[in-house]
């Protein structure tokens, strides 16, 4: 079922959403200082490309101050605007019965778009054991 929903998602906006995240990732990687944000954008872009059957979890292990500061900077510069965009695009998706799962998937992207650093995308089936690096 998740494969069918992923194909429908891809056709009705997932590809454009992922391309936007990939473009932001390329720009962030070109600016050298913002490479961690670029890597996070690529991670969110892959999740936005194929969201059904995956979930976002905290990386696990000890977190450092750079992750917290980076998430605050991301939240102020881009996170709030991306979250508002996800809410605004989820509203029309809820208009049809077929679009309800797509709207839910769009809303599922909000937490990772608000604070992407320190998060990992994992399959939603099975157990996940965090790795400590």
mmCIF file of C-alpha atoms in Angstrom:
data_model
loop_
_atom_site.group_PDB
_atom_site.id
_atom_site.type_symbol
_atom_site.label_atom_id
_atom_site.label_comp_id
_atom_site.label_asym_id
_atom_site.label_seq_id
_atom_site.Cartn_x
_atom_site.Cartn_y
_atom_site.Cartn_z
ATOM 1 C CA UNK A 1 0.000 0.000 0.000
ATOM 2 C CA UNK A 2 2.831 2.414 0.791
ATOM 3 C CA UNK A 3 4.302 1.931 -2.701
ATOM 4 C CA UNK A 4 0.994 2.975 -4.305
ATOM 5 C CA UNK A 5 0.748 5.998 -2.013
ATOM 6 C CA UNK A 6 4.362 6.928 -2.794
ATOM 7 C CA UNK A 7 3.666 6.869 -6.543
ATOM 8 C CA UNK A 8 0.533 8.995 -6.092
ATOM 9 C CA UNK A 9 2.528 11.348 -3.835
ATOM 10 C CA UNK A 10 5.276 11.587 -6.446
ATOM 11 C CA UNK A 11 2.814 12.481 -9.191
ATOM 12 C CA UNK A 12 0.847 15.037 -7.177
ATOM 13 C CA UNK A 13 3.619 17.216 -5.840
ATOM 14 C CA UNK A 14 6.299 15.087 -4.214
ATOM 15 C CA UNK A 15 8.719 15.485 -7.090
ATOM 16 C CA UNK A 16 8.491 19.301 -6.982
ATOM 17 C CA UNK A 17 8.855 19.373 -3.225
ATOM 18 C CA UNK A 18 11.922 17.127 -3.370
ATOM 19 C CA UNK A 19 13.459 19.191 -6.177
ATOM 20 C CA UNK A 20 13.021 22.310 -4.046
ATOM 21 C CA UNK A 21 14.824 20.681 -1.138
ATOM 22 C CA UNK A 22 17.583 19.444 -3.472
ATOM 23 C CA UNK A 23 18.031 22.949 -4.937
ATOM 24 C CA UNK A 24 18.282 24.403 -1.422
ATOM 25 C CA UNK A 25 20.814 21.699 -0.550
ATOM 26 C CA UNK A 26 22.980 22.562 -3.542
ATOM 27 C CA UNK A 27 22.910 26.268 -2.676
ATOM 28 C CA UNK A 28 23.761 25.552 0.963
ATOM 29 C CA UNK A 29 26.660 23.287 -0.028
ATOM 30 C CA UNK A 30 28.060 25.936 -2.368
ATOM 31 C CA UNK A 31 28.252 28.411 0.507
ATOM 32 C CA UNK A 32 30.655 26.119 2.464
ATOM 33 C CA UNK A 33 29.654 27.442 5.913
ATOM 34 C CA UNK A 34 26.135 26.098 5.479
ATOM 35 C CA UNK A 35 27.127 22.569 4.412
ATOM 36 C CA UNK A 36 25.359 20.956 7.427
ATOM 37 C CA UNK A 37 22.150 22.666 6.309
ATOM 38 C CA UNK A 38 22.739 21.406 2.758
ATOM 39 C CA UNK A 39 23.137 17.830 3.974
ATOM 40 C CA UNK A 40 19.936 18.230 6.010
ATOM 41 C CA UNK A 41 18.143 19.582 2.916
ATOM 42 C CA UNK A 42 19.221 16.538 0.902
ATOM 43 C CA UNK A 43 18.016 14.250 3.702
ATOM 44 C CA UNK A 44 14.615 15.993 3.815
ATOM 45 C CA UNK A 45 14.466 15.933 -0.010
ATOM 46 C CA UNK A 46 14.890 12.162 -0.089
ATOM 47 C CA UNK A 47 12.205 11.846 2.591
ATOM 48 C CA UNK A 48 9.932 14.201 0.627
ATOM 49 C CA UNK A 49 10.458 12.095 -2.493
ATOM 50 C CA UNK A 50 9.259 8.828 -0.891
ATOM 51 C CA UNK A 51 7.605 9.575 2.518
ATOM 52 C CA UNK A 52 5.306 6.591 2.983
ATOM 53 C CA UNK A 53 6.921 3.695 4.846
ATOM 54 C CA UNK A 54 9.514 5.952 6.485
ATOM 55 C CA UNK A 55 9.625 7.944 9.680
ATOM 56 C CA UNK A 56 11.879 10.514 11.322
ATOM 57 C CA UNK A 57 13.654 9.711 14.585
ATOM 58 C CA UNK A 58 16.301 11.429 16.660
ATOM 59 C CA UNK A 59 19.800 10.268 15.834
ATOM 60 C CA UNK A 60 20.395 9.072 19.390
ATOM 61 C CA UNK A 61 23.475 9.415 21.488
ATOM 62 C CA UNK A 62 24.796 12.601 22.969
ATOM 63 C CA UNK A 63 23.926 15.804 21.182
ATOM 64 C CA UNK A 64 26.234 18.761 21.016
ATOM 65 C CA UNK A 65 25.622 22.475 21.182
ATOM 66 C CA UNK A 66 26.248 22.893 17.456
ATOM 67 C CA UNK A 67 23.157 20.834 16.657
ATOM 68 C CA UNK A 68 20.977 22.969 18.925
ATOM 69 C CA UNK A 69 22.396 26.249 17.634
ATOM 70 C CA UNK A 70 22.122 25.032 14.030
ATOM 71 C CA UNK A 71 18.480 24.043 14.545
ATOM 72 C CA UNK A 72 17.689 27.469 16.015
ATOM 73 C CA UNK A 73 19.354 29.207 13.063
ATOM 74 C CA UNK A 74 17.509 26.907 10.627
ATOM 75 C CA UNK A 75 14.200 27.547 12.422
ATOM 76 C CA UNK A 76 14.577 31.325 12.226
ATOM 77 C CA UNK A 77 15.898 31.503 8.666
ATOM 78 C CA UNK A 78 13.976 28.760 6.850
ATOM 79 C CA UNK A 79 12.128 26.350 9.123
ATOM 80 C CA UNK A 80 9.104 28.474 9.928
ATOM 81 C CA UNK A 81 8.546 29.381 6.275
ATOM 82 C CA UNK A 82 8.911 25.788 5.109
ATOM 83 C CA UNK A 83 6.463 24.600 7.792
ATOM 84 C CA UNK A 84 3.929 27.246 6.744
ATOM 85 C CA UNK A 85 4.356 26.088 3.142
ATOM 86 C CA UNK A 86 3.699 22.483 4.144
ATOM 87 C CA UNK A 87 0.521 23.480 6.003
ATOM 88 C CA UNK A 88 -0.713 25.603 3.096
ATOM 89 C CA UNK A 89 -0.116 22.817 0.575
ATOM 90 C CA UNK A 90 -1.657 20.177 2.855
ATOM 91 C CA UNK A 91 -4.967 22.040 3.064
ATOM 92 C CA UNK A 92 -5.942 21.510 -0.605
ATOM 93 C CA UNK A 93 -4.762 17.907 -0.431
ATOM 94 C CA UNK A 94 -7.368 17.214 2.250
ATOM 95 C CA UNK A 95 -10.115 18.344 -0.166
ATOM 96 C CA UNK A 96 -10.482 14.891 -1.745
ATOM 97 C CA UNK A 97 -10.566 11.437 -0.243
ATOM 98 C CA UNK A 98 -7.527 10.350 -2.258
ATOM 99 C CA UNK A 99 -5.631 13.413 -1.055
ATOM 100 C CA UNK A 100 -6.118 12.807 2.690
ATOM 101 C CA UNK A 101 -3.071 10.491 3.015
ATOM 102 C CA UNK A 102 -1.083 12.977 0.927
ATOM 103 C CA UNK A 103 -2.065 15.806 3.264
ATOM 104 C CA UNK A 104 -1.051 13.717 6.256
ATOM 105 C CA UNK A 105 2.312 12.976 4.602
ATOM 106 C CA UNK A 106 2.777 16.689 3.980
ATOM 107 C CA UNK A 107 2.092 17.417 7.644
ATOM 108 C CA UNK A 108 4.533 14.634 8.590
ATOM 109 C CA UNK A 109 7.282 16.681 6.961
ATOM 110 C CA UNK A 110 6.763 19.634 9.324
ATOM 111 C CA UNK A 111 8.774 18.405 12.360
ATOM 112 C CA UNK A 112 11.842 17.541 10.287
ATOM 113 C CA UNK A 113 11.561 20.808 8.353
ATOM 114 C CA UNK A 114 11.538 22.786 11.609
ATOM 115 C CA UNK A 115 14.602 21.122 13.172
ATOM 116 C CA UNK A 116 16.431 18.840 10.708
ATOM 117 C CA UNK A 117 19.817 18.541 12.388
ATOM 118 C CA UNK A 118 20.205 15.466 14.596
ATOM 119 C CA UNK A 119 17.421 13.550 12.826
ATOM 120 C CA UNK A 120 17.540 10.330 10.819
ATOM 121 C CA UNK A 121 15.015 8.938 8.313
ATOM 122 C CA UNK A 122 14.381 5.228 8.952
ATOM 123 C CA UNK A 123 11.911 2.630 7.668
ATOM 124 C CA UNK A 124 8.752 2.715 9.754
ATOM 125 C CA UNK A 125 8.474 -1.073 9.853
ATOM 126 C CA UNK A 126 10.755 -2.985 12.181
ATOM 127 C CA UNK A 127 12.920 -1.775 14.984
ATOM 128 C CA UNK A 128 15.503 0.916 14.817
ATOM 129 C CA UNK A 129 18.614 0.844 16.924
ATOM 130 C CA UNK A 130 20.397 4.193 16.975
ATOM 131 C CA UNK A 131 24.082 4.133 16.166
ATOM 132 C CA UNK A 132 26.428 6.220 18.232
ATOM 133 C CA UNK A 133 29.107 8.039 16.312
#
